[in-house]
CSV table of C-alpha atoms in Angstrom, one decimal:
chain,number,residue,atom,x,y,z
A,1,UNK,CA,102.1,40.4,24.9
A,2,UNK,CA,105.3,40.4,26.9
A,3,UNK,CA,106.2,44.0,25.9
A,4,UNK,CA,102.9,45.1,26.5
A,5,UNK,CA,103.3,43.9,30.2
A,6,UNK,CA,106.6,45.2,30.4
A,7,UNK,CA,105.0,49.1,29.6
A,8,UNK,CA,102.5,48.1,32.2
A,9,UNK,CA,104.9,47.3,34.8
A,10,UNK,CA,106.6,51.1,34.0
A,11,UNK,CA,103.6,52.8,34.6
A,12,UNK,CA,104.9,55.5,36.5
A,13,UNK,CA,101.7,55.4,38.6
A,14,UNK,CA,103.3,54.2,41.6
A,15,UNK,CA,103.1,57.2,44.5
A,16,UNK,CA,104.7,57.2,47.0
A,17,UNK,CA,106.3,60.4,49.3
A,18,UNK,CA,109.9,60.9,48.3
A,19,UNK,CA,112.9,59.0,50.6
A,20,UNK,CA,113.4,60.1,54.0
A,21,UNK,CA,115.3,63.0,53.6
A,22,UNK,CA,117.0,63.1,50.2
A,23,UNK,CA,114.3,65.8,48.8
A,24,UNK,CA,114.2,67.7,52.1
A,25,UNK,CA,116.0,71.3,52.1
A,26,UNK,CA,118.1,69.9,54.9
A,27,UNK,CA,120.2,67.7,52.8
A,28,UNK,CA,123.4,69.3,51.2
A,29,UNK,CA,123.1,70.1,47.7
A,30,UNK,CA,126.0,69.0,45.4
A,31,UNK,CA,127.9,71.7,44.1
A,32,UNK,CA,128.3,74.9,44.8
A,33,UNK,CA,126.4,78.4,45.6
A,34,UNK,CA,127.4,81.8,45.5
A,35,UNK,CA,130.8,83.4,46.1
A,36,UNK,CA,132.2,79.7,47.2
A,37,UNK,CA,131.5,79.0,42.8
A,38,UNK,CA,134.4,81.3,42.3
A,39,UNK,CA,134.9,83.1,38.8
A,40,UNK,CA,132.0,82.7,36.3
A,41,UNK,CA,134.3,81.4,34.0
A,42,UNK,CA,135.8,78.7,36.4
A,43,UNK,CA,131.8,77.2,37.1
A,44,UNK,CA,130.7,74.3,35.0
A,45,UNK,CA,126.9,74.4,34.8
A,46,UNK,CA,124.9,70.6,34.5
A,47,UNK,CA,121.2,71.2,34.5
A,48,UNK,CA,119.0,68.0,34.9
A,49,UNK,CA,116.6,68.4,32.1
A,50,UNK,CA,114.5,65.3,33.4
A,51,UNK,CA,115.4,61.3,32.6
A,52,UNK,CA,118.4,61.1,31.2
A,53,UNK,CA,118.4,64.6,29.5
A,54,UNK,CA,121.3,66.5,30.7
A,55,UNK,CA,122.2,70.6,29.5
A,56,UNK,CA,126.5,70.8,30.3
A,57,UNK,CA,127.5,74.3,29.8
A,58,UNK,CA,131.3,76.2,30.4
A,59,UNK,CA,132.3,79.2,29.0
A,60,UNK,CA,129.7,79.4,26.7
A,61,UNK,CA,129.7,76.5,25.1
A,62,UNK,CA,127.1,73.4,25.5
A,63,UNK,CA,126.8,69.8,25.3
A,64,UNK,CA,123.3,67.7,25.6
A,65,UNK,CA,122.4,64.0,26.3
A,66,UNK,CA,119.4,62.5,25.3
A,67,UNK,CA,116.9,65.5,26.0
A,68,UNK,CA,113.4,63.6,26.4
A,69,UNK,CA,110.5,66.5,27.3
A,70,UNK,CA,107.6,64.0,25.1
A,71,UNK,CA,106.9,61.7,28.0
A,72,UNK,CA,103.7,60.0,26.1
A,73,UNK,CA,100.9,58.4,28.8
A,74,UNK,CA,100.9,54.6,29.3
A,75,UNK,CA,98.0,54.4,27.2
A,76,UNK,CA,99.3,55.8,23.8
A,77,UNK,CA,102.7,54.1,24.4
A,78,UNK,CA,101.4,50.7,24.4
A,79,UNK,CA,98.9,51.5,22.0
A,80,UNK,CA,101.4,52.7,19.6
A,81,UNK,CA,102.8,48.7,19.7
A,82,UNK,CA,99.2,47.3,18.2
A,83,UNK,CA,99.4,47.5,14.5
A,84,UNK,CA,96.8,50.2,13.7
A,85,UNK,CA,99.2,51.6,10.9
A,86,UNK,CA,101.5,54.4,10.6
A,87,UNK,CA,98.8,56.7,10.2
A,88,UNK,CA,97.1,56.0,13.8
A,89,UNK,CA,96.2,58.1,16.2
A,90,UNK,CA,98.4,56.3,18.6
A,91,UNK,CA,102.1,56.5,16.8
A,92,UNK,CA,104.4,58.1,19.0
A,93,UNK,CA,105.8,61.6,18.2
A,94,UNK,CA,107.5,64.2,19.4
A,95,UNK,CA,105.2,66.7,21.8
A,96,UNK,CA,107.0,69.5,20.2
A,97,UNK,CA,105.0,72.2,22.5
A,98,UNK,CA,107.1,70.8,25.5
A,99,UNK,CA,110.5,70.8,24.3
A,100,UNK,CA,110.1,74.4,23.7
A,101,UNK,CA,108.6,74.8,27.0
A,102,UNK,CA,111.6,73.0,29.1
A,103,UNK,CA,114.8,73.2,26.9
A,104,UNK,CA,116.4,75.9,27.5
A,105,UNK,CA,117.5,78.3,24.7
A,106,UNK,CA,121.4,78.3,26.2
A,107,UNK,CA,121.0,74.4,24.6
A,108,UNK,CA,120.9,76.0,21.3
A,109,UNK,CA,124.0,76.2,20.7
A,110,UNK,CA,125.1,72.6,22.0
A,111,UNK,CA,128.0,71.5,19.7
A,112,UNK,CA,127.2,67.9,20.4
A,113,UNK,CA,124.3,65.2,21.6
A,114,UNK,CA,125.2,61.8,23.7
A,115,UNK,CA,122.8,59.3,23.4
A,116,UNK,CA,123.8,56.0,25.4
A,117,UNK,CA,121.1,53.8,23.2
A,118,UNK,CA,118.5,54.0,21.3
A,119,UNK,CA,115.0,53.1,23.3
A,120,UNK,CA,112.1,55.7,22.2
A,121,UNK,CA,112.6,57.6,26.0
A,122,UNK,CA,116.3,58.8,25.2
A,123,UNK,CA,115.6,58.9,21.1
A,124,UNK,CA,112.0,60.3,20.6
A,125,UNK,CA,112.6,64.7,21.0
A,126,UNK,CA,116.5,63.9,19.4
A,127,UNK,CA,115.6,64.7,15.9
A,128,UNK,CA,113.1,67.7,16.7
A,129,UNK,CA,115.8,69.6,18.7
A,130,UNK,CA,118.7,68.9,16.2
A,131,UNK,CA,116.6,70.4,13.8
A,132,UNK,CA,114.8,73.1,15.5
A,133,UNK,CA,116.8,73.9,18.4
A,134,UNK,CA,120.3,72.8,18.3
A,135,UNK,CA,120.9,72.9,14.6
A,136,UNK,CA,124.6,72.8,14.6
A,137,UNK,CA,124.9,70.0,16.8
A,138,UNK,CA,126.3,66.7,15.9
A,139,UNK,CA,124.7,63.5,17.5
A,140,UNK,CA,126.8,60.8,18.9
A,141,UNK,CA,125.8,57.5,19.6
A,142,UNK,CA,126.1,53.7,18.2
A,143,UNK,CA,125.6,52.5,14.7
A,144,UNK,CA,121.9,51.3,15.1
A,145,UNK,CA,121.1,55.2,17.1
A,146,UNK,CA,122.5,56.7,13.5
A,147,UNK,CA,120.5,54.0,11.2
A,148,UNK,CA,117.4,55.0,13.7
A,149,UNK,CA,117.4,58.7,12.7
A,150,UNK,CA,118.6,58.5,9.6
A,151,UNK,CA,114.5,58.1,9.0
A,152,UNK,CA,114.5,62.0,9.8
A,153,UNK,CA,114.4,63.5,6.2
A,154,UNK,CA,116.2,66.5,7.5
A,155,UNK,CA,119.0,64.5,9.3
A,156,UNK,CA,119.5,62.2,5.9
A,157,UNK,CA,119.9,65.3,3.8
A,158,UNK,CA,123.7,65.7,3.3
A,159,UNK,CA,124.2,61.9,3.6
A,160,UNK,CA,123.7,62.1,7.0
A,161,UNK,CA,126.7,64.1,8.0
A,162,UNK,CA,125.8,65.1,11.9
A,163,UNK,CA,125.0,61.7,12.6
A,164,UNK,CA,127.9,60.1,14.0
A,165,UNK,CA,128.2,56.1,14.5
A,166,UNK,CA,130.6,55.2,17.1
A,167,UNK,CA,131.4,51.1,16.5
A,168,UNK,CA,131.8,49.3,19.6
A,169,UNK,CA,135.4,48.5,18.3
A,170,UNK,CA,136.2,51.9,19.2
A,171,UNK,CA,134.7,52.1,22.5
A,172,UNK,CA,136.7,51.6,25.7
A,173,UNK,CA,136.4,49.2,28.6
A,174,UNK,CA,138.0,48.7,32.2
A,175,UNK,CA,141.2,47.3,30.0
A,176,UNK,CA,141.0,49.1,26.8
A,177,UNK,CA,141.6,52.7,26.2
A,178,UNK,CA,139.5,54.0,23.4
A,179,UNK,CA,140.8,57.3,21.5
A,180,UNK,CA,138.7,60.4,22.9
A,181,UNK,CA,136.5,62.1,20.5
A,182,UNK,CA,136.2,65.8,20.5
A,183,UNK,CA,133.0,67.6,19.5
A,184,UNK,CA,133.6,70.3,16.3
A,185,UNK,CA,134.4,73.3,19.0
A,186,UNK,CA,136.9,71.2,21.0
A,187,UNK,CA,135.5,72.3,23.4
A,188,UNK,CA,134.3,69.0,24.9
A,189,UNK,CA,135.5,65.5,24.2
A,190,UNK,CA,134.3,62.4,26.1
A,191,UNK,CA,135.0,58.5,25.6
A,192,UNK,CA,132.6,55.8,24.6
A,193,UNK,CA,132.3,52.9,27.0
A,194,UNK,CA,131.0,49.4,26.1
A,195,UNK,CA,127.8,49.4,28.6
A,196,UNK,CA,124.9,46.7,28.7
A,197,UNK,CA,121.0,47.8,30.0
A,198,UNK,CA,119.6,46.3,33.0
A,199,UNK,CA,116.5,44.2,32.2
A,200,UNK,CA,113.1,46.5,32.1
A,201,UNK,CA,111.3,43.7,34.4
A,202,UNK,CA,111.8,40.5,36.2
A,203,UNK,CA,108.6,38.3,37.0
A,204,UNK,CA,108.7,34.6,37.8
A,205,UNK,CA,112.5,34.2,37.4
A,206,UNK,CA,112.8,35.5,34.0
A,207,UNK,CA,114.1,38.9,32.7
A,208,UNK,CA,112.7,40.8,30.4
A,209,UNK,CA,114.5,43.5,28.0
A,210,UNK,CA,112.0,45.7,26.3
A,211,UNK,CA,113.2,46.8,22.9
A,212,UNK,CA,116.2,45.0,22.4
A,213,UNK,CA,118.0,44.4,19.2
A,214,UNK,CA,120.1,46.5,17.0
A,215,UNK,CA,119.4,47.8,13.7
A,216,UNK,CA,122.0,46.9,10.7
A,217,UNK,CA,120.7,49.7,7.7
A,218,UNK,CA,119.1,52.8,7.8
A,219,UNK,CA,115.6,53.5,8.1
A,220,UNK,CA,113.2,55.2,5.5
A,221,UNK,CA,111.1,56.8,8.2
A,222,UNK,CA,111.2,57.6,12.2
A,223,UNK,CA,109.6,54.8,14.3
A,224,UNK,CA,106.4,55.5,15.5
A,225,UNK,CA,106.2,52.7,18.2
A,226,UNK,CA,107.2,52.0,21.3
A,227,UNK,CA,109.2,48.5,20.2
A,228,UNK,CA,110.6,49.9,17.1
A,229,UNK,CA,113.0,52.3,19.4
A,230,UNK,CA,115.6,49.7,19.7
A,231,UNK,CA,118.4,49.6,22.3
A,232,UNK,CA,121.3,49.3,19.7
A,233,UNK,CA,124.4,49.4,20.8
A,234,UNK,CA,124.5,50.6,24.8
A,235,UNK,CA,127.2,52.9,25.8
A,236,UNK,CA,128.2,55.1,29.2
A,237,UNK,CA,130.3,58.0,28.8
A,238,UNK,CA,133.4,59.7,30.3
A,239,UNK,CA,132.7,63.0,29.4
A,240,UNK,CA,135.8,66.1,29.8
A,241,UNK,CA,135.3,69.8,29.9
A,242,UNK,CA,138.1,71.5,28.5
A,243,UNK,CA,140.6,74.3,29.1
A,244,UNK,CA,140.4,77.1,27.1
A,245,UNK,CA,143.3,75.9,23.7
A,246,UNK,CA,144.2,72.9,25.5
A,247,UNK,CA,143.5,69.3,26.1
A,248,UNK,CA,143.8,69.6,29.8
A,249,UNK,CA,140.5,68.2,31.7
A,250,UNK,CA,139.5,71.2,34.0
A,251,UNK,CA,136.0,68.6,35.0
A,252,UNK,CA,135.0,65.4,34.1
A,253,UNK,CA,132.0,63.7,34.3
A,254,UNK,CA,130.8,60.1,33.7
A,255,UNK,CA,127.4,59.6,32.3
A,256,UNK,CA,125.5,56.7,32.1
A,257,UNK,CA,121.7,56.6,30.7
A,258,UNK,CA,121.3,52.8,31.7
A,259,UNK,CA,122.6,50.6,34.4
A,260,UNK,CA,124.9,48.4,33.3
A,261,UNK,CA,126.0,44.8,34.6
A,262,UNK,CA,129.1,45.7,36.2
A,263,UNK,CA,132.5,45.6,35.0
A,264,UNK,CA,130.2,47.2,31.7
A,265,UNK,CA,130.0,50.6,31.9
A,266,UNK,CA,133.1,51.2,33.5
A,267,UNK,CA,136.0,53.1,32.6
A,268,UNK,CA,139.5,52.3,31.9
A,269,UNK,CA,141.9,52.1,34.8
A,270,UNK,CA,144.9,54.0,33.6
A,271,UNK,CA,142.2,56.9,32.7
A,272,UNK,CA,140.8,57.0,36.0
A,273,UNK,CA,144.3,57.3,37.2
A,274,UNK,CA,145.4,60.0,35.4
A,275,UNK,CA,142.4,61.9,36.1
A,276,UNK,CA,139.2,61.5,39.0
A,277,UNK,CA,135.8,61.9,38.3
A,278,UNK,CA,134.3,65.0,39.4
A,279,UNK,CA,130.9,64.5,38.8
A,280,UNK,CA,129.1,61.0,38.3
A,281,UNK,CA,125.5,61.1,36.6
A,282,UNK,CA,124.1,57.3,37.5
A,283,UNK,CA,120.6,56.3,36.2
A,284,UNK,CA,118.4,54.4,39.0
A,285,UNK,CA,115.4,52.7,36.7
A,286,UNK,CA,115.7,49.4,36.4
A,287,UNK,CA,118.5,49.2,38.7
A,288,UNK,CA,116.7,47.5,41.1
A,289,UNK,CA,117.3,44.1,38.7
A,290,UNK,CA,121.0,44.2,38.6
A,291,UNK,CA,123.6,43.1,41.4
A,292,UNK,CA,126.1,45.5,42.8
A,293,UNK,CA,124.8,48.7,41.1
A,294,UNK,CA,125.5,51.1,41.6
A,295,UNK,CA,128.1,50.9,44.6
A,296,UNK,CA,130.7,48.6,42.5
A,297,UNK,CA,130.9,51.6,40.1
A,298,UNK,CA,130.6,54.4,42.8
A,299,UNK,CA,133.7,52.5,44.2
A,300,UNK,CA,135.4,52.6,40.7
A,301,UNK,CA,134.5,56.1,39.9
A,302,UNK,CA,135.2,57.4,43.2
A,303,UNK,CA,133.3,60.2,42.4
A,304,UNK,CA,133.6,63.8,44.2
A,305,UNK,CA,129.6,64.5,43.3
A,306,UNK,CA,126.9,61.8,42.4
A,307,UNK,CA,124.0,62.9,40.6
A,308,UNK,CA,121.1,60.4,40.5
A,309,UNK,CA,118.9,60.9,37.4
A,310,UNK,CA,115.8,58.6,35.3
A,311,UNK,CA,114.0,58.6,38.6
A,312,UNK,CA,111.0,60.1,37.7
A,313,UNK,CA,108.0,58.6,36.0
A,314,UNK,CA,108.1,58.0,31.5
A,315,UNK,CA,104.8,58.5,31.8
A,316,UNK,CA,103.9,61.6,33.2
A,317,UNK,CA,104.0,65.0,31.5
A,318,UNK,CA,107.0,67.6,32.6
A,319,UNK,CA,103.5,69.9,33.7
A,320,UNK,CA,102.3,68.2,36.5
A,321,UNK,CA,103.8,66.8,40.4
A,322,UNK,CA,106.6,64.8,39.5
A,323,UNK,CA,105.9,60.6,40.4
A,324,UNK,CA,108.9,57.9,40.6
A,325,UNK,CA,109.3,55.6,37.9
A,326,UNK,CA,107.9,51.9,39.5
A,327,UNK,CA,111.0,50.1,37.9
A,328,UNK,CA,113.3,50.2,40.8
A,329,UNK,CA,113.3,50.0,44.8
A,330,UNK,CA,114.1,53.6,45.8
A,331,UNK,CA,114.9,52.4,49.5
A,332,UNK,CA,117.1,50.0,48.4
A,333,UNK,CA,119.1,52.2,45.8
A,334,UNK,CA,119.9,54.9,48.5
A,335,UNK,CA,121.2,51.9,50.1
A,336,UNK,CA,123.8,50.7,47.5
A,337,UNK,CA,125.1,54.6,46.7
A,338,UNK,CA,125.6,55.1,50.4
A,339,UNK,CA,127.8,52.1,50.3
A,340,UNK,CA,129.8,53.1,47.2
A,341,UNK,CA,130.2,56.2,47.8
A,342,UNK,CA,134.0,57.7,48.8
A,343,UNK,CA,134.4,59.4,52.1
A,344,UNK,CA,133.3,63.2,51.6
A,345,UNK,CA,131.7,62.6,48.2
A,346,UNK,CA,127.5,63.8,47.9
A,347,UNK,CA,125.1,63.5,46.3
A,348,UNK,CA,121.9,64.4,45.3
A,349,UNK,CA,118.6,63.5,43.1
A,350,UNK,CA,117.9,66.6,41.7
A,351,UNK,CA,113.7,67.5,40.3
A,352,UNK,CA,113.8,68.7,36.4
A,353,UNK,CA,115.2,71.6,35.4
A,354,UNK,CA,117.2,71.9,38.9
A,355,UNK,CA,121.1,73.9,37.9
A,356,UNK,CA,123.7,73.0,39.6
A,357,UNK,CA,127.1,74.9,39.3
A,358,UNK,CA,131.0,73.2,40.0
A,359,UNK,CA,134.2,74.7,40.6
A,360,UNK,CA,136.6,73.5,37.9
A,361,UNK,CA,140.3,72.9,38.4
A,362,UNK,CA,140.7,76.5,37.0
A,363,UNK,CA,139.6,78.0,40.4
């Protein structure tokens, strides 16, 4: 009954008009446009696919995080949590008509897929698009994200090979360094960060996390309800574009698909001083629940851009006028990233599907 609520609460059906002024034309877009984006091959291209989806591309080659086009409708999502049966009506799958409507064929050849945890609206299109789409990618996430798809038939065959479980022993924090993992082109490589999620609801003085739990063994089929997505094993990630041959950072980018109960989530201090952050991709649902987030991470990062993502409604298809998600206090949220944000840094809240282009160290 609790979880049921919980879906409620996300409805999505909130309206409102968007914050004074962050939508409007008049506010400065992070990034850059035309000649001041230098060389083609010096831009790093980050394309908000919608939630926590994000399309990274340099030189060619691509890296994804949790692409999630499915969105199901209230309705079938907490229906899919009444035991009707695998065979219902109401099981949750893939809507396989929009993922080939909004990922873009340049994801194809993604070497590599980030997911921070394992809830059904990061998880759900993961197995479609590594089969269908971006067939030579690898998937990266915690143990319980790698037991969850191991259900895909396709993904199990070969022993499961693409799907790569990152322990939390290997995982960094604000005083542990983790060793960076490079995806098969070495052309990316990014660090795993111990993270938490924010709860999904607080009513009467109690918080609720929808989902939780981790899985210990694989499973002999994909879930096909809402609950049975479980959060696993939450990680943010420090994420760095490569040069060319080298292991030299030419942009890095944190990425979280969760807010996380600071110090979680952030990275560690002798990284951050070797190298800023260029761009920092912050979630805002369920924010709204935690203290200090996101400015005590915006002061951390000190980030040059900030892009504010998972703002939009689960519920809602990709086809129709975009609604915020009800599970955070927009108001309040611009609030906290004004106040964490470095002197000169932007940012920006990008629609779906919005491409936005960076000058690397190159240029």
């Amino acid at each position: 009954m609790v979880g049921l609520l919980c879906v409620a609460v996300l409805g999505g059906c909130w309206t409102m008009p968007p914050p004074s002024g962050q939508m409007e034309h008049t506010v400065p877009r992070i990034g850059c446009t035309g000649d001041a984006c230098g060389r083609a091959e010096n831009q790093v291209e980050v394309t908000y696919l919608g939630i926590s989806g994000i399309l990274i591309r340099y030189r060619g080659a691509a890296l994804l995080t949790a692409p999630f086009f499915s969105k199901p409708v209230l309705k079938r999502v907490a229906l899919s949590m009444i035991p009707l049966g695998r065979t219902s009506s109401f099981r949750l799958t893939p809507d396989t008509g929009l993922i080939e409507r909004f990922l873009p064929a340049t994801a194809d050849n993604a070497s590599g897929i980030l997911v921070g945890h394992g809830h059904y609206d990061h998880l759900l299109d993961v197995a479609y698009i590594a089969n269908h789409r971006a067939k030579s990618a690898r998937i990266y996430g915690g143990p319980s994200i790698r037991h969850t798809l191991m259900g895909d038939s396709a993904l199990r065959a070969g022993g499961g090979s693409r799907l790569i479980a990152i322990p939390i022993s290997k995982a960094g924090t604000r005083e542990h360094v983790a060793e960076w993992i490079y995806t098969e082109d070495r052309k990316f490589r990014f660090m795993p960060l111990v993270a938490t999620h924010a709860p999904t609801i607080k009513l009467l003085g109690q918080s609720y996390l929808f989902a939780s739990g981790r899985l210990s063994k694989d499973l002999k089929a994909l879930p096909v309800s809402a609950a049975e997505w479980k959060l696993g094993e939450p990680y943010a990630y420090l994420i760095d574009v490569l040069l060319p041959g080298d292991t030299t950072p030419d942009f890095r980018i944190y990425y979280q698909d969760a807010p996380s109960s600071p110090p979680h989530g952030f990275p560690p201090r002798v990284t951050l001083e070797g190298r800023g952050v260029d761009l920092a991709i912050i979630c805002a649902a369920t924010s709204t629940y935690l203290t200090g987030v996101p400015d005590s991470l915006l002061k951390i990062l000190a980030p040059r851009n900030v892009m504010v993502t998972h703002w939009e409604s689960l519920f809602r298809r990709g086809t129709l006028s975009i609604q915020f998600n009800a599970a955070w206090n927009v108001d309040d949220f611009i609030e906290r990233v004004t106040r964490g944000l470095p002197p000169g840094s932007r940012w920006a809240m990008p629609v779906p599907q919005t491409v936005m282009r960076f000058v690397t160290s190159a240029n």
